[in-house]
Amino acid sequence: MNRQGKARVSRWFSSYSDSEKLKLKSQVHKLVSSRDHKHQSNFVEFNDNSKLVYKRFAGLFIVFSVDLSDNDLIYLESIQLFVEVLDLYFGNVCELDIVFNFYKVYSIVDEMYSGGEIEETSRNVILERVRCCEKFD
């Protein structure tokens, strides 16, 4: 999500209608963008059954909504890993890389996460699998 609230990539692991998704994205942007990032943590309770784990990179917020019982730090580290993989894949990734190559970003997401759970944490394995899948295109 950028500073203006536009979601560049979103993956939902629960069913929501389009109107619910728009409402949730708006709430997330309002909550995350209004926080003081120098003095507040990267974790915030979102609703009765979830919390947001986020990190800001330049003009983008990478935000995960996770169960209250999930480990915050694991998801915060997976955000860092996700950005590192994007950097390795694109060579210093920027917002335009994500916008114009969203299908490649989705393939990276799919290699890292399954059903909302972290599945792979090795940069090399993730990149190898994504590049292997590209050979079929």
CSV table of N, CA and C in Angstrom, one decimal:
chain,number,residue,atom,x,y,z
A,1,MET,N,0.9,-1.2,0.0
A,1,MET,CA,0.0,0.0,0.0
A,1,MET,C,0.9,1.2,0.0
A,2,ASN,N,0.6,2.2,-0.9
A,2,ASN,CA,1.4,3.4,-0.9
A,2,ASN,C,0.9,4.4,0.1
A,3,ARG,N,1.5,5.5,0.1
A,3,ARG,CA,1.1,6.6,1.1
A,3,ARG,C,-0.3,7.2,0.8
A,4,GLN,N,-0.7,7.1,-0.4
A,4,GLN,CA,-2.0,7.5,-0.8
A,4,GLN,C,-3.1,6.5,-0.6
A,5,GLY,N,-2.7,5.3,-0.1
A,5,GLY,CA,-3.7,4.3,0.2
A,5,GLY,C,-4.0,3.3,-0.9
A,6,LYS,N,-3.3,3.4,-2.0
A,6,LYS,CA,-3.5,2.5,-3.1
A,6,LYS,C,-2.8,1.2,-2.8
A,7,ALA,N,-3.6,0.1,-2.8
A,7,ALA,CA,-2.9,-1.2,-2.6
A,7,ALA,C,-2.3,-1.6,-4.0
A,8,ARG,N,-1.0,-1.9,-3.9
A,8,ARG,CA,-0.3,-2.3,-5.1
A,8,ARG,C,-0.4,-3.8,-5.4
A,9,VAL,N,-0.4,-4.6,-4.3
A,9,VAL,CA,-0.6,-6.0,-4.3
A,9,VAL,C,-1.4,-6.4,-3.1
A,10,SER,N,-2.3,-7.2,-3.2
A,10,SER,CA,-3.1,-7.7,-2.0
A,10,SER,C,-3.4,-9.2,-2.2
A,11,ARG,N,-3.2,-10.0,-1.2
A,11,ARG,CA,-3.6,-11.4,-1.2
A,11,ARG,C,-4.5,-11.6,0.0
A,12,TRP,N,-5.6,-12.2,-0.2
A,12,TRP,CA,-6.6,-12.4,0.8
A,12,TRP,C,-6.7,-13.9,1.1
A,13,PHE,N,-6.6,-14.3,2.3
A,13,PHE,CA,-6.7,-15.7,2.7
A,13,PHE,C,-8.0,-16.1,3.4
A,14,SER,N,-8.9,-15.1,3.4
A,14,SER,CA,-10.3,-15.3,3.9
A,14,SER,C,-11.2,-14.7,2.9
A,15,SER,N,-12.4,-15.1,2.9
A,15,SER,CA,-13.4,-14.6,1.9
A,15,SER,C,-14.0,-13.3,2.4
A,16,TYR,N,-14.0,-12.3,1.5
A,16,TYR,CA,-14.6,-11.0,1.7
A,16,TYR,C,-15.2,-10.5,0.4
A,17,SER,N,-16.3,-9.8,0.5
A,17,SER,CA,-16.9,-9.2,-0.7
A,17,SER,C,-16.0,-8.0,-1.1
A,18,ASP,N,-16.2,-7.6,-2.4
A,18,ASP,CA,-15.4,-6.4,-2.8
A,18,ASP,C,-15.6,-5.2,-2.0
A,19,SER,N,-16.8,-5.0,-1.5
A,19,SER,CA,-17.1,-3.8,-0.7
A,19,SER,C,-16.4,-3.9,0.7
A,20,GLU,N,-16.4,-5.1,1.2
A,20,GLU,CA,-15.7,-5.4,2.5
A,20,GLU,C,-14.2,-5.2,2.3
A,21,LYS,N,-13.6,-5.6,1.2
A,21,LYS,CA,-12.2,-5.4,1.0
A,21,LYS,C,-11.8,-3.9,0.9
A,22,LEU,N,-12.6,-3.2,0.2
A,22,LEU,CA,-12.4,-1.7,0.1
A,22,LEU,C,-12.4,-1.1,1.4
A,23,LYS,N,-13.4,-1.4,2.2
A,23,LYS,CA,-13.6,-0.9,3.6
A,23,LYS,C,-12.4,-1.2,4.4
A,24,LEU,N,-11.9,-2.5,4.4
A,24,LEU,CA,-10.8,-2.9,5.2
A,24,LEU,C,-9.5,-2.2,4.7
A,25,LYS,N,-9.3,-2.1,3.4
A,25,LYS,CA,-8.1,-1.4,2.9
A,25,LYS,C,-8.1,0.0,3.4
A,26,SER,N,-9.2,0.7,3.4
A,26,SER,CA,-9.3,2.1,3.8
A,26,SER,C,-9.0,2.2,5.3
A,27,GLN,N,-9.6,1.3,6.1
A,27,GLN,CA,-9.3,1.3,7.6
A,27,GLN,C,-7.8,1.0,7.9
A,28,VAL,N,-7.2,0.1,7.1
A,28,VAL,CA,-5.8,-0.2,7.3
A,28,VAL,C,-5.0,1.0,7.0
A,29,HIS,N,-5.2,1.6,5.9
A,29,HIS,CA,-4.4,2.8,5.5
A,29,HIS,C,-4.6,3.9,6.5
A,30,LYS,N,-5.8,4.2,6.9
A,30,LYS,CA,-6.0,5.2,7.9
A,30,LYS,C,-5.3,5.0,9.2
A,31,LEU,N,-5.3,3.7,9.6
A,31,LEU,CA,-4.6,3.3,10.9
A,31,LEU,C,-3.1,3.4,10.8
A,32,VAL,N,-2.6,2.8,9.7
A,32,VAL,CA,-1.1,2.7,9.6
A,32,VAL,C,-0.5,4.0,9.2
A,33,SER,N,-1.1,4.8,8.3
A,33,SER,CA,-0.5,6.0,7.9
A,33,SER,C,-0.5,7.1,8.9
A,34,SER,N,-1.4,7.0,9.9
A,34,SER,CA,-1.5,8.0,10.9
A,34,SER,C,-0.6,7.8,12.1
A,35,ARG,N,0.1,6.7,12.2
A,35,ARG,CA,1.0,6.3,13.3
A,35,ARG,C,2.3,7.1,13.2
A,36,ASP,N,2.9,7.3,14.4
A,36,ASP,CA,4.2,7.9,14.4
A,36,ASP,C,5.2,6.8,14.4
A,37,HIS,N,5.8,6.6,13.2
A,37,HIS,CA,6.7,5.5,13.0
A,37,HIS,C,8.0,5.5,13.7
A,38,LYS,N,8.4,6.7,14.2
A,38,LYS,CA,9.6,6.8,15.0
A,38,LYS,C,9.4,6.4,16.5
A,39,HIS,N,8.2,6.5,17.0
A,39,HIS,CA,7.9,6.3,18.4
A,39,HIS,C,6.9,5.2,18.7
A,40,GLN,N,6.3,4.6,17.7
A,40,GLN,CA,5.4,3.6,17.9
A,40,GLN,C,5.8,2.3,17.2
A,41,SER,N,5.4,1.2,17.7
A,41,SER,CA,5.8,-0.1,17.2
A,41,SER,C,5.2,-0.4,15.8
A,42,ASN,N,5.6,-1.5,15.2
A,42,ASN,CA,5.1,-1.9,13.9
A,42,ASN,C,3.9,-2.9,14.1
A,43,PHE,N,3.3,-2.9,15.2
A,43,PHE,CA,2.2,-3.8,15.5
A,43,PHE,C,1.1,-3.0,16.1
A,44,VAL,N,-0.1,-3.3,15.6
A,44,VAL,CA,-1.3,-2.6,16.1
A,44,VAL,C,-2.5,-3.5,16.1
A,45,GLU,N,-3.3,-3.5,17.1
A,45,GLU,CA,-4.5,-4.3,17.1
A,45,GLU,C,-5.5,-3.7,16.1
A,46,PHE,N,-6.1,-4.5,15.3
A,46,PHE,CA,-7.0,-4.1,14.2
A,46,PHE,C,-8.4,-4.2,14.5
A,47,ASN,N,-8.8,-5.4,14.9
A,47,ASN,CA,-10.2,-5.7,15.3
A,47,ASN,C,-10.2,-6.8,16.3
A,48,ASP,N,-11.4,-7.4,16.6
A,48,ASP,CA,-11.5,-8.3,17.6
A,48,ASP,C,-10.7,-9.6,17.5
A,49,ASN,N,-10.4,-9.9,16.2
A,49,ASN,CA,-9.6,-11.2,16.0
A,49,ASN,C,-8.4,-11.1,15.2
A,50,SER,N,-7.9,-9.9,15.0
A,50,SER,CA,-6.6,-9.7,14.2
A,50,SER,C,-5.9,-8.5,14.6
A,51,LYS,N,-4.6,-8.5,14.2
A,51,LYS,CA,-3.7,-7.4,14.4
A,51,LYS,C,-3.0,-7.1,13.1
A,52,LEU,N,-2.5,-5.9,13.0
A,52,LEU,CA,-1.7,-5.6,11.8
A,52,LEU,C,-0.2,-5.6,12.2
A,53,VAL,N,0.6,-6.2,11.3
A,53,VAL,CA,2.0,-6.2,11.4
A,53,VAL,C,2.5,-5.5,10.1
A,54,TYR,N,3.2,-4.4,10.2
A,54,TYR,CA,3.6,-3.6,9.0
A,54,TYR,C,5.0,-3.1,9.1
A,55,LYS,N,5.5,-2.7,8.0
A,55,LYS,CA,6.8,-2.0,7.9
A,55,LYS,C,6.8,-1.1,6.7
A,56,ARG,N,7.4,0.1,6.9
A,56,ARG,CA,7.4,1.1,5.8
A,56,ARG,C,8.7,1.0,5.1
A,57,PHE,N,8.7,1.0,3.8
A,57,PHE,CA,9.9,1.0,3.0
A,57,PHE,C,9.7,2.1,2.0
A,58,ALA,N,10.5,3.2,2.1
A,58,ALA,CA,10.3,4.4,1.2
A,58,ALA,C,8.9,4.8,1.2
A,59,GLY,N,8.2,4.8,0.1
A,59,GLY,CA,6.8,5.2,0.1
A,59,GLY,C,5.8,4.2,0.2
A,60,LEU,N,6.2,2.9,0.5
A,60,LEU,CA,5.3,1.8,0.6
A,60,LEU,C,5.2,1.2,2.0
A,61,PHE,N,4.0,0.8,2.3
A,61,PHE,CA,3.8,0.1,3.6
A,61,PHE,C,3.5,-1.4,3.2
A,62,ILE,N,4.2,-2.3,3.8
A,62,ILE,CA,3.9,-3.7,3.6
A,62,ILE,C,3.2,-4.1,4.9
A,63,VAL,N,1.9,-4.5,4.7
A,63,VAL,CA,1.0,-4.7,5.9
A,63,VAL,C,0.5,-6.2,5.8
A,64,PHE,N,0.5,-6.8,6.9
A,64,PHE,CA,-0.1,-8.1,7.1
A,64,PHE,C,-1.1,-8.0,8.2
A,65,SER,N,-2.3,-8.6,8.0
A,65,SER,CA,-3.3,-8.8,9.0
A,65,SER,C,-3.1,-10.2,9.5
A,66,VAL,N,-2.8,-10.4,10.8
A,66,VAL,CA,-2.6,-11.8,11.3
A,66,VAL,C,-3.5,-12.0,12.5
A,67,ASP,N,-3.7,-13.3,12.9
A,67,ASP,CA,-4.4,-13.6,14.0
A,67,ASP,C,-3.8,-13.1,15.3
A,68,LEU,N,-4.6,-12.8,16.3
A,68,LEU,CA,-4.1,-12.3,17.6
A,68,LEU,C,-3.1,-13.3,18.2
A,69,SER,N,-3.2,-14.5,17.9
A,69,SER,CA,-2.3,-15.5,18.6
A,69,SER,C,-1.0,-15.8,17.8
A,70,ASP,N,-0.9,-15.2,16.6
A,70,ASP,CA,0.3,-15.4,15.8
A,70,ASP,C,1.5,-14.6,16.3
A,71,ASN,N,2.6,-15.0,16.0
A,71,ASN,CA,3.9,-14.4,16.5
A,71,ASN,C,4.2,-13.1,15.7
A,72,ASP,N,4.1,-12.0,16.3
A,72,ASP,CA,4.3,-10.7,15.6
A,72,ASP,C,5.7,-10.6,14.9
A,73,LEU,N,6.7,-11.0,15.7
A,73,LEU,CA,8.1,-10.8,15.2
A,73,LEU,C,8.4,-11.7,14.0
A,74,ILE,N,7.8,-12.9,13.9
A,74,ILE,CA,8.0,-13.8,12.8
A,74,ILE,C,7.4,-13.1,11.5
A,75,TYR,N,6.3,-12.5,11.6
A,75,TYR,CA,5.7,-11.9,10.4
A,75,TYR,C,6.4,-10.6,10.1
A,76,LEU,N,6.9,-9.9,11.1
A,76,LEU,CA,7.7,-8.7,10.8
A,76,LEU,C,9.0,-9.1,10.0
A,77,GLU,N,9.6,-10.2,10.5
A,77,GLU,CA,10.8,-10.7,9.8
A,77,GLU,C,10.5,-11.2,8.4
A,78,SER,N,9.3,-11.7,8.2
A,78,SER,CA,8.9,-12.2,6.9
A,78,SER,C,8.7,-11.0,5.9
A,79,ILE,N,8.3,-9.9,6.4
A,79,ILE,CA,8.1,-8.7,5.6
A,79,ILE,C,9.5,-8.3,5.1
A,80,GLN,N,10.5,-8.3,6.0
A,80,GLN,CA,11.9,-7.9,5.7
A,80,GLN,C,12.4,-8.9,4.6
A,81,LEU,N,12.1,-10.2,4.8
A,81,LEU,CA,12.6,-11.2,3.8
A,81,LEU,C,11.9,-11.0,2.5
A,82,PHE,N,10.6,-10.7,2.5
A,82,PHE,CA,9.9,-10.4,1.2
A,82,PHE,C,10.5,-9.3,0.5
A,83,VAL,N,10.8,-8.2,1.1
A,83,VAL,CA,11.5,-7.0,0.5
A,83,VAL,C,12.9,-7.4,0.0
A,84,GLU,N,13.6,-8.2,0.8
A,84,GLU,CA,14.9,-8.6,0.3
A,84,GLU,C,14.8,-9.5,-0.9
A,85,VAL,N,13.9,-10.4,-1.0
A,85,VAL,CA,13.7,-11.2,-2.2
A,85,VAL,C,13.3,-10.3,-3.4
A,86,LEU,N,12.4,-9.3,-3.2
A,86,LEU,CA,12.0,-8.4,-4.3
A,86,LEU,C,13.3,-7.7,-4.7
A,87,ASP,N,14.1,-7.2,-3.8
A,87,ASP,CA,15.3,-6.5,-4.2
A,87,ASP,C,16.3,-7.4,-5.0
A,88,LEU,N,16.4,-8.6,-4.6
A,88,LEU,CA,17.3,-9.5,-5.4
A,88,LEU,C,16.7,-9.8,-6.7
A,89,TYR,N,15.4,-10.0,-6.8
A,89,TYR,CA,14.8,-10.3,-8.1
A,89,TYR,C,14.8,-9.2,-9.1
A,90,PHE,N,14.4,-8.0,-8.6
A,90,PHE,CA,14.3,-6.8,-9.5
A,90,PHE,C,15.5,-6.0,-9.5
A,91,GLY,N,16.4,-6.1,-8.5
A,91,GLY,CA,17.6,-5.3,-8.4
A,91,GLY,C,17.2,-3.9,-7.9
A,92,ASN,N,17.1,-3.8,-6.6
A,92,ASN,CA,16.7,-2.5,-5.9
A,92,ASN,C,15.3,-2.2,-6.4
A,93,VAL,N,14.3,-2.9,-5.9
A,93,VAL,CA,12.9,-2.8,-6.2
A,93,VAL,C,12.3,-1.4,-5.9
A,94,CYS,N,11.4,-1.0,-6.8
A,94,CYS,CA,10.7,0.3,-6.5
A,94,CYS,C,9.2,0.0,-6.8
A,95,GLU,N,8.4,1.0,-6.4
A,95,GLU,CA,7.0,0.9,-6.6
A,95,GLU,C,6.6,0.5,-8.0
A,96,LEU,N,7.2,1.1,-9.0
A,96,LEU,CA,6.9,0.9,-10.4
A,96,LEU,C,7.2,-0.6,-10.8
A,97,ASP,N,8.2,-1.2,-10.2
A,97,ASP,CA,8.5,-2.6,-10.5
A,97,ASP,C,7.3,-3.4,-10.0
A,98,ILE,N,6.8,-3.1,-8.9
A,98,ILE,CA,5.6,-3.8,-8.3
A,98,ILE,C,4.4,-3.6,-9.2
A,99,VAL,N,4.1,-2.4,-9.6
A,99,VAL,CA,3.0,-2.1,-10.4
A,99,VAL,C,3.0,-2.8,-11.7
A,100,PHE,N,4.1,-2.7,-12.4
A,100,PHE,CA,4.2,-3.3,-13.8
A,100,PHE,C,4.5,-4.8,-13.8
A,101,ASN,N,5.0,-5.3,-12.7
A,101,ASN,CA,5.3,-6.7,-12.7
A,101,ASN,C,4.6,-7.4,-11.5
A,102,PHE,N,3.3,-7.0,-11.3
A,102,PHE,CA,2.6,-7.5,-10.2
A,102,PHE,C,2.5,-9.1,-10.3
A,103,TYR,N,2.4,-9.6,-11.4
A,103,TYR,CA,2.2,-11.1,-11.6
A,103,TYR,C,3.5,-11.8,-11.0
A,104,LYS,N,4.7,-11.2,-11.2
A,104,LYS,CA,5.9,-11.7,-10.6
A,104,LYS,C,5.9,-11.6,-9.1
A,105,VAL,N,5.4,-10.5,-8.6
A,105,VAL,CA,5.3,-10.3,-7.2
A,105,VAL,C,4.4,-11.3,-6.6
A,106,TYR,N,3.2,-11.6,-7.2
A,106,TYR,CA,2.3,-12.6,-6.7
A,106,TYR,C,3.0,-14.0,-6.7
A,107,SER,N,3.8,-14.3,-7.7
A,107,SER,CA,4.5,-15.6,-7.7
A,107,SER,C,5.5,-15.7,-6.5
A,108,ILE,N,6.1,-14.6,-6.1
A,108,ILE,CA,7.0,-14.6,-5.0
A,108,ILE,C,6.2,-14.8,-3.7
A,109,VAL,N,5.0,-14.1,-3.6
A,109,VAL,CA,4.2,-14.2,-2.5
A,109,VAL,C,3.7,-15.7,-2.3
A,110,ASP,N,3.3,-16.3,-3.5
A,110,ASP,CA,2.8,-17.7,-3.4
A,110,ASP,C,3.9,-18.6,-3.0
A,111,GLU,N,5.2,-18.3,-3.3
A,111,GLU,CA,6.3,-19.2,-2.9
A,111,GLU,C,6.6,-19.1,-1.4
A,112,MET,N,6.3,-17.9,-0.9
A,112,MET,CA,6.6,-17.6,0.5
A,112,MET,C,5.5,-18.0,1.5
A,113,TYR,N,4.2,-17.8,1.1
A,113,TYR,CA,3.1,-18.0,1.9
A,113,TYR,C,2.1,-19.0,1.3
A,114,SER,N,1.5,-19.8,2.2
A,114,SER,CA,0.4,-20.7,1.7
A,114,SER,C,-0.7,-20.6,2.8
A,115,GLY,N,-1.9,-20.2,2.3
A,115,GLY,CA,-3.0,-20.2,3.3
A,115,GLY,C,-2.8,-19.2,4.4
A,116,GLY,N,-2.0,-18.2,4.1
A,116,GLY,CA,-1.7,-17.2,5.2
A,116,GLY,C,-0.6,-17.5,6.1
A,117,GLU,N,0.0,-18.7,5.9
A,117,GLU,CA,1.1,-19.1,6.8
A,117,GLU,C,2.4,-19.1,6.1
A,118,ILE,N,3.5,-18.8,6.8
A,118,ILE,CA,4.8,-18.7,6.2
A,118,ILE,C,5.2,-20.1,5.8
A,119,GLU,N,5.6,-20.3,4.6
A,119,GLU,CA,6.0,-21.6,4.1
A,119,GLU,C,7.5,-21.7,3.8
A,120,GLU,N,8.1,-20.7,3.3
A,120,GLU,CA,9.5,-20.8,2.8
A,120,GLU,C,10.2,-19.5,3.3
A,121,THR,N,11.4,-19.7,3.9
A,121,THR,CA,12.2,-18.6,4.4
A,121,THR,C,13.6,-18.5,3.8
A,122,SER,N,13.9,-19.3,2.8
A,122,SER,CA,15.2,-19.2,2.2
A,122,SER,C,15.1,-18.4,0.9
A,123,ARG,N,15.8,-17.3,0.9
A,123,ARG,CA,15.9,-16.4,-0.3
A,123,ARG,C,16.2,-17.2,-1.5
A,124,ASN,N,17.2,-18.0,-1.4
A,124,ASN,CA,17.7,-18.7,-2.6
A,124,ASN,C,16.6,-19.7,-3.1
A,125,VAL,N,16.0,-20.4,-2.2
A,125,VAL,CA,14.9,-21.4,-2.6
A,125,VAL,C,13.8,-20.6,-3.3
A,126,ILE,N,13.3,-19.5,-2.7
A,126,ILE,CA,12.2,-18.7,-3.3
A,126,ILE,C,12.6,-18.3,-4.7
A,127,LEU,N,13.8,-17.6,-4.8
A,127,LEU,CA,14.2,-17.1,-6.1
A,127,LEU,C,14.3,-18.3,-7.1
A,128,GLU,N,14.9,-19.4,-6.7
A,128,GLU,CA,15.1,-20.5,-7.6
A,128,GLU,C,13.7,-21.0,-8.1
A,129,ARG,N,12.7,-21.1,-7.2
A,129,ARG,CA,11.4,-21.6,-7.6
A,129,ARG,C,10.7,-20.6,-8.6
A,130,VAL,N,10.8,-19.4,-8.3
A,130,VAL,CA,10.2,-18.4,-9.1
A,130,VAL,C,10.8,-18.4,-10.5
A,131,ARG,N,12.1,-18.4,-10.6
A,131,ARG,CA,12.8,-18.5,-11.9
A,131,ARG,C,12.5,-19.8,-12.6
A,132,CYS,N,12.4,-20.8,-11.9
A,132,CYS,CA,12.0,-22.1,-12.5
A,132,CYS,C,10.6,-22.0,-13.2
A,133,CYS,N,9.7,-21.4,-12.5
A,133,CYS,CA,8.3,-21.3,-13.0
A,133,CYS,C,8.3,-20.4,-14.2
A,134,GLU,N,9.2,-19.4,-14.3
A,134,GLU,CA,9.3,-18.5,-15.4
A,134,GLU,C,9.6,-19.2,-16.7
A,135,LYS,N,10.3,-20.3,-16.6
A,135,LYS,CA,10.7,-21.1,-17.8
A,135,LYS,C,9.5,-21.6,-18.5
A,136,PHE,N,8.4,-21.8,-17.8
A,136,PHE,CA,7.2,-22.4,-18.4
A,136,PHE,C,6.3,-21.3,-19.1
A,137,ASP,N,6.6,-20.0,-18.8
A,137,ASP,CA,5.9,-19.0,-19.5
A,137,ASP,C,6.2,-18.8,-20.9
